[in-house]
Amino acid sequence: MTAIKHALQRDIFTPNDERLLGIVNVCKAGKKKKNCFLCATVTTERPVQVKVVKVKKSDKGDFYKRQQTWELRDLTEVDAKDASKENPEFDLHFEKVYRWVASSTAEKNSFISCIWKLNQRYLRKKVEFVNVSSQLLEESVPSGESQSVAGGDEDALDDYQELSTREEQDIEGMMEMCEYAVSNAEAFAEQLSRELQVLDGANIQSIMASEKQVNILMQLLDEALGEVDTIEGKLSSYEEMLQSVKEQMDQISQSNRLIQISNTNNVKLLDEIQFLVNYMDLSKGHIRALQEGDLTSPKGIEACINASEALLQCMNVALRPGHDKLMAVIQQQLLFAELRDTFARRLTNHLNNVFVHQGHDQSSTLSQHTAEMSLPKHSPLHRDLLRYSKLMEWLKNTHREKYEGLSRTYVDYMSRLYEREIKDFFEVAKIKMAGTTKEAKGKFGLHGSSGKLTGSTSSLNKLTVQGSNSRRSQSSSLLDMGNMSASDLDVADRTKFDKIFEQVLSELEPLCLAEQDFISKFFKLQQHPTVTPPLAQPETEEADGGMSSRIPPQAEHRQSLSSEKDLVRLMMNKIFQSIETELNSLIALGDKIDSFNSLYMLVKMSHHVWTAENVDPASYLSTTLGNVLVTVKRNFDKCISGQIRQMEEVKISKKSKVGILPFVTGFEEFAELAETIFRNAERRGDLDKAYVKLIRAVFMNVEKVANESQKTPRDVVMMENFHHIFSTLSRLKISCLKAERQEAKHKYTDHLQSHVINSLGQPLEKLNHFFEGVEARVAQGVREEEVSYQLAFNKQELRKVIKEYPGKEVKKGLDNLYKKVDKHLCEEESLLQVVWHSMQDEFIRQYKHFEDLIGRCYPGSGITMEFTIQDMLEYFSSIAQSH
């Protein structure tokens, strides 16, 4: 078995880097015995793989070959069949059960023991060993003959070494020398044992012979040890010397470290001192400027600005930890606080005095500006005060209370000044609107040498129109416009009002813009922030400051911008609190003087609102003008509603013909006036809506008057008025009234046709009745050629009717018709010839229709009318020429 094992290791497993650890000669149970070998192997490379290989001799019998291989980890159970009796059978459970019969029970037990050890060493897998003696399943076995490769312990498995080539050659040479080695192994073993004994004896003799040399070697070792002791002594002395040197060097290093720390501290102390000196030292010149600087001269103001900026920089310096505990720093901070308070007090007192003095100087020029109807310019005051804008910014950052106090003082002073100026300005404007000074005195109760109103501005709000004898311009309406010629429309008065109103707005606009710009610059308030301000007015400054400590910096910045913009608006509202009231009062007066003034005011106010919104949509001027624009638009709507109401209340005379209604001509002149005023207006949409309302009211009331008319036929009233409306809309080309223009044309043509048809039924009345009866018979089913056999419509009856209308009678009837038409039509519209021509066309159409009925219902009768178409044309022409 040993020789077979070596042969298998060499031929099969060595080429595959495997070691053969266990082998058993087996054959399959229950079949014809075909011997093979089951081999337990491990790989030489890690990780170690443990396999069970089935090896079978080839058919030629010369060599062995692998037939099947199983991984040991796939093994689940080993069944030895019987643990107490010798039984060569055993089973291995892989993916299926393999039943084997070993050549001997010893080989089976040795192989199973090898499998158990390999499992314990490499896999630690729970493999069931059934019917196996517990003696086989031990970790270690005693050394001896049983310590073979297959049955040995784990160390033997690891220590196994394959024979080298030289060892194999030596063994083969030895076996060749002993030819009986194979046939008689015992004799060969005895020979080897004897040779081993001979070699052991030779080794012992050699060792004993070398004892002298060993003694010499030991002596040399003793001498070497002595030398080592000497060297160690010298090294100890050297170490003691080095230790003293080391202590001295440590002392020097400690001293150097202390010196370095001292130098570092001195450098840091110098840096701190230089920092405090550089950033917390205020020059004597700055101190003198803050305490005694001249706040009236440009040089003094510049010196105060530089000193205040230096003081603010010193006060805002970021102190390092511990600086605030230094006595020098505390004293310097107290000095800065004292200088700040002193200069803030000086600056506040000076600016208050400047406000008062400038106010007195400004008041002296009020009378001159009032006479010229212009507002005083405050640019000199603004220019003088803007020199202090940087100081105001300093005051805002250092003394918020004094800054707010100054802003309140300025607002209070300016609000009183502007209130006087604006009231005087608007009084003069109202006087000029009402007429010349003498006319205003007589009409509105004005008196005084300067032409001022008797009372406050509100007195003009109570003025009323003085009855029907007052000026026509005070009670404008579409009816008035329709009853008067263009020369009576007081165009000059309206133009004068338009110029005055434009001058008022033109004076207010730069005044407000200049004041708002000055406030933002002087009080250092953000005028054009990038964020959208809130709609609500800001709360108190203290509330805003309290919130700033609880919000993020970015949100705080946005809130600050928004609140400053609201503050500008709030200050402007207080300063110009009388502007909106005065404007509304002026608008009310203009509306009372002439309701159509609302058109001028709407256009002018819309333009100025549009201009102000382009400059700054959120400015005070834009907001105020926008509020006033709402009032103007409301007055405009009220004016339109009043015109419509007057249309609905119109009454016509029952004794005279209607003609063109006054509100129709009034609408024409209103449209001409409105188109002139709104030619380049921004709010064209308001006028378009008013147009639609008015034209609808005109349409409805024209029909109402036509239905109520007793003297003039309804068709004539509708025809004439809608013709006038159509002509007006066609001439003015108002884009929003295209549909109404077409509707007016349609109504005009419809009622013209209706009037013509109704009128032509009179001169040929019997003939019309006769042919209507003929058409009725045909409609009832009587054949056309059989109508002549009807008793009431035979040829004799037809000739009788025709004879009643000879040409002379027809001409006479047409002449009476012309007079009647002329009586109903008005001269302003000049529709007589149009109506007469339409009647001519309709008469010819009826004539041809009568001839066609005669030809179809009375064929071959030779019956014709007493007059021809040419005769009719001559009748119509001669009648028109004669009149």
mmCIF file of C-alpha atoms in Angstrom, residues 309-538:
data_model
loop_
_atom_site.group_PDB
_atom_site.id
_atom_site.type_symbol
_atom_site.label_atom_id
_atom_site.label_comp_id
_atom_site.label_asym_id
_atom_site.label_seq_id
_atom_site.Cartn_x
_atom_site.Cartn_y
_atom_site.Cartn_z
ATOM 1 C CA GLU A 309 -16.118 110.093 11.716
ATOM 2 C CA ALA A 310 -12.859 109.611 13.646
ATOM 3 C CA LEU A 311 -14.783 109.579 16.943
ATOM 4 C CA LEU A 312 -17.267 107.031 15.600
ATOM 5 C CA GLN A 313 -14.419 104.842 14.376
ATOM 6 C CA CYS A 314 -12.750 104.974 17.800
ATOM 7 C CA MET A 315 -15.998 104.152 19.576
ATOM 8 C CA ASN A 316 -16.818 101.253 17.267
ATOM 9 C CA VAL A 317 -13.404 99.590 17.415
ATOM 10 C CA ALA A 318 -13.723 95.902 18.277
ATOM 11 C CA LEU A 319 -11.876 95.508 21.563
ATOM 12 C CA ARG A 320 -10.072 92.275 22.244
ATOM 13 C CA PRO A 321 -10.868 90.176 25.322
ATOM 14 C CA GLY A 322 -9.696 91.908 28.508
ATOM 15 C CA HIS A 323 -9.324 95.399 26.990
ATOM 16 C CA ASP A 324 -12.506 96.628 28.628
ATOM 17 C CA LYS A 325 -10.956 96.020 32.067
ATOM 18 C CA LEU A 326 -7.982 98.316 31.461
ATOM 19 C CA MET A 327 -8.287 101.631 33.278
ATOM 20 C CA ALA A 328 -6.855 103.598 30.335
ATOM 21 C CA VAL A 329 -9.417 102.051 27.974
ATOM 22 C CA ILE A 330 -12.252 102.831 30.404
ATOM 23 C CA GLN A 331 -11.124 106.444 30.715
ATOM 24 C CA GLN A 332 -10.812 106.781 26.956
ATOM 25 C CA GLN A 333 -14.302 105.379 26.439
ATOM 26 C CA LEU A 334 -15.700 107.849 28.957
ATOM 27 C CA LEU A 335 -13.954 110.653 27.073
ATOM 28 C CA PHE A 336 -15.442 109.452 23.776
ATOM 29 C CA ALA A 337 -18.941 109.285 25.293
ATOM 30 C CA GLU A 338 -18.588 112.813 26.659
ATOM 31 C CA LEU A 339 -17.364 114.146 23.310
ATOM 32 C CA ARG A 340 -20.219 112.356 21.542
ATOM 33 C CA ASP A 341 -22.862 113.828 23.826
ATOM 34 C CA THR A 342 -21.345 117.318 23.667
ATOM 35 C CA PHE A 343 -21.126 117.373 19.890
ATOM 36 C CA ALA A 344 -24.580 115.822 19.461
ATOM 37 C CA ARG A 345 -26.024 118.549 21.687
ATOM 38 C CA ARG A 346 -24.191 121.302 19.764
ATOM 39 C CA LEU A 347 -25.256 119.859 16.395
ATOM 40 C CA THR A 348 -28.899 119.478 17.438
ATOM 41 C CA ASN A 349 -29.119 123.040 18.759
ATOM 42 C CA HIS A 350 -27.472 124.432 15.660
ATOM 43 C CA LEU A 351 -29.751 122.572 13.235
ATOM 44 C CA ASN A 352 -32.822 123.632 15.169
ATOM 45 C CA ASN A 353 -31.679 127.246 14.823
ATOM 46 C CA VAL A 354 -31.024 126.704 11.122
ATOM 47 C CA PHE A 355 -34.580 125.388 10.671
ATOM 48 C CA VAL A 356 -36.040 128.458 12.395
ATOM 49 C CA HIS A 357 -33.900 131.043 10.567
ATOM 50 C CA GLN A 358 -34.470 129.459 7.182
ATOM 51 C CA GLY A 359 -38.197 129.414 7.900
ATOM 52 C CA HIS A 360 -38.279 133.149 8.538
ATOM 53 C CA ASP A 361 -36.329 133.879 5.380
ATOM 54 C CA GLN A 362 -38.606 131.622 3.340
ATOM 55 C CA SER A 363 -41.813 133.195 4.680
ATOM 56 C CA SER A 364 -40.796 136.628 3.413
ATOM 57 C CA THR A 365 -41.107 135.495 -0.217
ATOM 58 C CA LEU A 366 -44.582 133.930 0.057
ATOM 59 C CA SER A 367 -46.543 136.971 -1.160
ATOM 60 C CA GLN A 368 -44.465 137.282 -4.325
ATOM 61 C CA HIS A 369 -44.938 133.620 -5.282
ATOM 62 C CA THR A 370 -48.652 133.748 -4.438
ATOM 63 C CA ALA A 371 -49.251 136.603 -6.860
ATOM 64 C CA GLU A 372 -47.498 134.679 -9.631
ATOM 65 C CA MET A 373 -49.409 131.443 -8.869
ATOM 66 C CA SER A 374 -46.226 129.499 -8.212
ATOM 67 C CA LEU A 375 -44.946 127.657 -5.180
ATOM 68 C CA PRO A 376 -41.749 128.902 -3.498
ATOM 69 C CA LYS A 377 -38.642 126.895 -4.296
ATOM 70 C CA HIS A 378 -36.872 125.426 -1.288
ATOM 71 C CA SER A 379 -33.675 124.539 -3.087
ATOM 72 C CA PRO A 380 -31.578 127.121 -1.154
ATOM 73 C CA LEU A 381 -32.769 125.671 2.138
ATOM 74 C CA HIS A 382 -32.065 122.130 0.918
ATOM 75 C CA ARG A 383 -28.644 123.130 -0.391
ATOM 76 C CA ASP A 384 -27.676 124.690 2.939
ATOM 77 C CA LEU A 385 -28.937 121.768 4.970
ATOM 78 C CA LEU A 386 -27.366 119.066 2.783
ATOM 79 C CA ARG A 387 -23.965 120.226 4.000
ATOM 80 C CA TYR A 388 -24.922 118.599 7.311
ATOM 81 C CA SER A 389 -26.063 115.269 5.798
ATOM 82 C CA LYS A 390 -22.947 113.358 6.923
ATOM 83 C CA LEU A 391 -23.338 114.805 10.399
ATOM 84 C CA MET A 392 -26.975 113.665 10.391
ATOM 85 C CA GLU A 393 -25.809 110.187 9.458
ATOM 86 C CA TRP A 394 -23.361 110.307 12.376
ATOM 87 C CA LEU A 395 -26.139 111.490 14.684
ATOM 88 C CA LYS A 396 -28.376 108.657 13.425
ATOM 89 C CA ASN A 397 -25.718 106.065 14.277
ATOM 90 C CA THR A 398 -24.704 107.514 17.654
ATOM 91 C CA HIS A 399 -27.694 109.413 19.137
ATOM 92 C CA ARG A 400 -30.906 107.915 17.812
ATOM 93 C CA GLU A 401 -33.057 109.958 20.187
ATOM 94 C CA LYS A 402 -31.618 113.302 19.087
ATOM 95 C CA TYR A 403 -31.800 112.201 15.437
ATOM 96 C CA GLU A 404 -35.494 111.387 15.811
ATOM 97 C CA GLY A 405 -36.077 114.611 17.689
ATOM 98 C CA LEU A 406 -34.496 116.600 14.841
ATOM 99 C CA SER A 407 -36.593 114.748 12.263
ATOM 100 C CA ARG A 408 -39.755 115.539 14.245
ATOM 101 C CA THR A 409 -38.752 119.193 14.548
ATOM 102 C CA TYR A 410 -38.099 119.413 10.827
ATOM 103 C CA VAL A 411 -41.412 117.748 9.981
ATOM 104 C CA ASP A 412 -43.376 120.019 12.329
ATOM 105 C CA TYR A 413 -41.744 123.155 10.987
ATOM 106 C CA MET A 414 -42.000 122.180 7.316
ATOM 107 C CA SER A 415 -45.594 120.990 7.636
ATOM 108 C CA ARG A 416 -46.648 124.451 8.927
ATOM 109 C CA LEU A 417 -44.616 126.224 6.240
ATOM 110 C CA TYR A 418 -45.937 124.048 3.408
ATOM 111 C CA GLU A 419 -49.487 124.290 4.728
ATOM 112 C CA ARG A 420 -49.398 128.103 4.448
ATOM 113 C CA GLU A 421 -47.788 128.022 1.030
ATOM 114 C CA ILE A 422 -50.105 125.356 -0.389
ATOM 115 C CA LYS A 423 -53.276 127.004 0.978
ATOM 116 C CA ASP A 424 -52.334 130.374 -0.510
ATOM 117 C CA PHE A 425 -51.368 128.731 -3.772
ATOM 118 C CA PHE A 426 -54.650 126.831 -4.063
ATOM 119 C CA GLU A 427 -56.712 129.909 -3.138
ATOM 120 C CA VAL A 428 -55.182 131.816 -6.038
ATOM 121 C CA ALA A 429 -55.772 128.827 -8.333
ATOM 122 C CA LYS A 430 -59.445 128.638 -7.319
ATOM 123 C CA ILE A 431 -59.919 132.359 -7.866
ATOM 124 C CA LYS A 432 -58.426 132.085 -11.342
ATOM 125 C CA MET A 433 -60.578 129.058 -12.098
ATOM 126 C CA ALA A 434 -63.747 130.869 -11.077
ATOM 127 C CA GLY A 435 -62.914 133.790 -13.356
ATOM 128 C CA THR A 436 -61.348 137.202 -12.982
ATOM 129 C CA THR A 437 -61.126 138.712 -9.529
ATOM 130 C CA LYS A 438 -64.149 140.920 -9.988
ATOM 131 C CA GLU A 439 -66.277 138.129 -11.451
ATOM 132 C CA ALA A 440 -65.272 135.842 -8.611
ATOM 133 C CA LYS A 441 -66.174 138.489 -6.069
ATOM 134 C CA GLY A 442 -69.617 139.064 -7.524
ATOM 135 C CA LYS A 443 -70.409 135.433 -8.155
ATOM 136 C CA PHE A 444 -68.891 133.598 -5.205
ATOM 137 C CA GLY A 445 -68.791 136.300 -2.538
ATOM 138 C CA LEU A 446 -65.044 136.925 -2.702
ATOM 139 C CA HIS A 447 -63.607 140.148 -1.298
ATOM 140 C CA GLY A 448 -60.313 141.682 -0.265
ATOM 141 C CA SER A 449 -57.720 143.678 -2.062
ATOM 142 C CA SER A 450 -55.537 140.691 -2.834
ATOM 143 C CA GLY A 451 -58.359 138.585 -4.193
ATOM 144 C CA LYS A 452 -58.229 135.966 -1.441
ATOM 145 C CA LEU A 453 -61.240 133.983 -0.348
ATOM 146 C CA THR A 454 -63.341 135.205 2.560
ATOM 147 C CA GLY A 455 -62.742 132.171 4.681
ATOM 148 C CA SER A 456 -60.651 129.044 4.654
ATOM 149 C CA THR A 457 -60.211 126.866 1.615
ATOM 150 C CA SER A 458 -63.201 124.790 2.611
ATOM 151 C CA SER A 459 -65.499 127.758 1.861
ATOM 152 C CA LEU A 460 -65.138 127.120 -1.839
ATOM 153 C CA ASN A 461 -66.363 123.568 -1.344
ATOM 154 C CA LYS A 462 -69.742 125.022 -0.344
ATOM 155 C CA LEU A 463 -70.231 127.124 -3.494
ATOM 156 C CA THR A 464 -73.298 126.300 -5.560
ATOM 157 C CA VAL A 465 -74.505 127.311 -8.995
ATOM 158 C CA GLN A 466 -76.574 130.517 -8.840
ATOM 159 C CA GLY A 467 -79.747 129.369 -10.637
ATOM 160 C CA SER A 468 -80.451 129.410 -14.329
ATOM 161 C CA ASN A 469 -79.005 132.929 -14.720
ATOM 162 C CA SER A 470 -75.465 131.783 -13.812
ATOM 163 C CA ARG A 471 -72.886 131.126 -16.482
ATOM 164 C CA ARG A 472 -73.687 128.294 -18.819
ATOM 165 C CA SER A 473 -70.353 126.648 -18.132
ATOM 166 C CA GLN A 474 -71.440 125.880 -14.564
ATOM 167 C CA SER A 475 -74.101 123.422 -15.704
ATOM 168 C CA SER A 476 -72.827 121.618 -18.785
ATOM 169 C CA SER A 477 -74.736 118.697 -20.218
ATOM 170 C CA LEU A 478 -75.281 116.965 -23.524
ATOM 171 C CA LEU A 479 -78.659 118.691 -23.797
ATOM 172 C CA ASP A 480 -77.003 122.131 -23.361
ATOM 173 C CA MET A 481 -74.353 121.250 -25.880
ATOM 174 C CA GLY A 482 -77.014 120.145 -28.332
ATOM 175 C CA ASN A 483 -79.001 123.372 -27.941
ATOM 176 C CA MET A 484 -76.046 125.741 -28.399
ATOM 177 C CA SER A 485 -73.661 126.533 -31.189
ATOM 178 C CA ALA A 486 -69.973 125.893 -30.934
ATOM 179 C CA SER A 487 -69.328 129.538 -30.123
ATOM 180 C CA ASP A 488 -71.399 129.196 -26.954
ATOM 181 C CA LEU A 489 -69.403 126.340 -25.464
ATOM 182 C CA ASP A 490 -66.986 128.596 -23.599
ATOM 183 C CA VAL A 491 -64.006 126.874 -25.110
ATOM 184 C CA ALA A 492 -61.814 129.625 -23.745
ATOM 185 C CA ASP A 493 -63.015 128.952 -20.210
ATOM 186 C CA ARG A 494 -62.271 125.249 -20.485
ATOM 187 C CA THR A 495 -58.883 125.896 -21.999
ATOM 188 C CA LYS A 496 -58.178 128.334 -19.188
ATOM 189 C CA PHE A 497 -59.242 125.744 -16.606
ATOM 190 C CA ASP A 498 -57.054 123.098 -18.259
ATOM 191 C CA LYS A 499 -54.015 125.391 -18.132
ATOM 192 C CA ILE A 500 -54.640 126.308 -14.501
ATOM 193 C CA PHE A 501 -55.054 122.676 -13.445
ATOM 194 C CA GLU A 502 -51.935 121.668 -15.370
ATOM 195 C CA GLN A 503 -50.013 124.515 -13.730
ATOM 196 C CA VAL A 504 -51.154 123.367 -10.285
ATOM 197 C CA LEU A 505 -49.964 119.808 -10.905
ATOM 198 C CA SER A 506 -46.744 121.010 -12.537
ATOM 199 C CA GLU A 507 -45.957 123.134 -9.473
ATOM 200 C CA LEU A 508 -46.755 120.359 -6.990
ATOM 201 C CA GLU A 509 -44.797 117.600 -8.740
ATOM 202 C CA PRO A 510 -41.247 119.072 -8.549
ATOM 203 C CA LEU A 511 -41.990 120.405 -5.060
ATOM 204 C CA CYS A 512 -42.846 116.947 -3.709
ATOM 205 C CA LEU A 513 -40.058 115.178 -5.575
ATOM 206 C CA ALA A 514 -37.458 117.698 -4.405
ATOM 207 C CA GLU A 515 -38.625 117.458 -0.786
ATOM 208 C CA GLN A 516 -38.665 113.649 -0.839
ATOM 209 C CA ASP A 517 -35.209 113.540 -2.379
ATOM 210 C CA PHE A 518 -33.937 115.978 0.237
ATOM 211 C CA ILE A 519 -35.431 113.971 3.127
ATOM 212 C CA SER A 520 -33.838 110.742 1.908
ATOM 213 C CA LYS A 521 -30.441 112.398 1.485
ATOM 214 C CA PHE A 522 -30.459 114.606 4.569
ATOM 215 C CA PHE A 523 -31.835 112.017 6.983
ATOM 216 C CA LYS A 524 -29.935 109.171 5.255
ATOM 217 C CA LEU A 525 -32.983 107.054 4.524
ATOM 218 C CA GLN A 526 -32.989 104.430 1.802
ATOM 219 C CA GLN A 527 -35.086 105.826 -1.031
ATOM 220 C CA HIS A 528 -34.866 102.935 -3.537
ATOM 221 C CA PRO A 529 -34.469 99.625 -1.689
ATOM 222 C CA THR A 530 -34.296 96.463 -3.729
ATOM 223 C CA VAL A 531 -36.901 94.675 -1.667
ATOM 224 C CA THR A 532 -40.624 95.234 -1.831
ATOM 225 C CA PRO A 533 -41.832 97.272 1.163
ATOM 226 C CA PRO A 534 -44.772 96.074 3.243
ATOM 227 C CA LEU A 535 -48.137 97.715 2.724
ATOM 228 C CA ALA A 536 -48.648 98.561 6.383
ATOM 229 C CA GLN A 537 -47.041 101.582 8.012
ATOM 230 C CA PRO A 538 -44.140 100.717 10.341
#
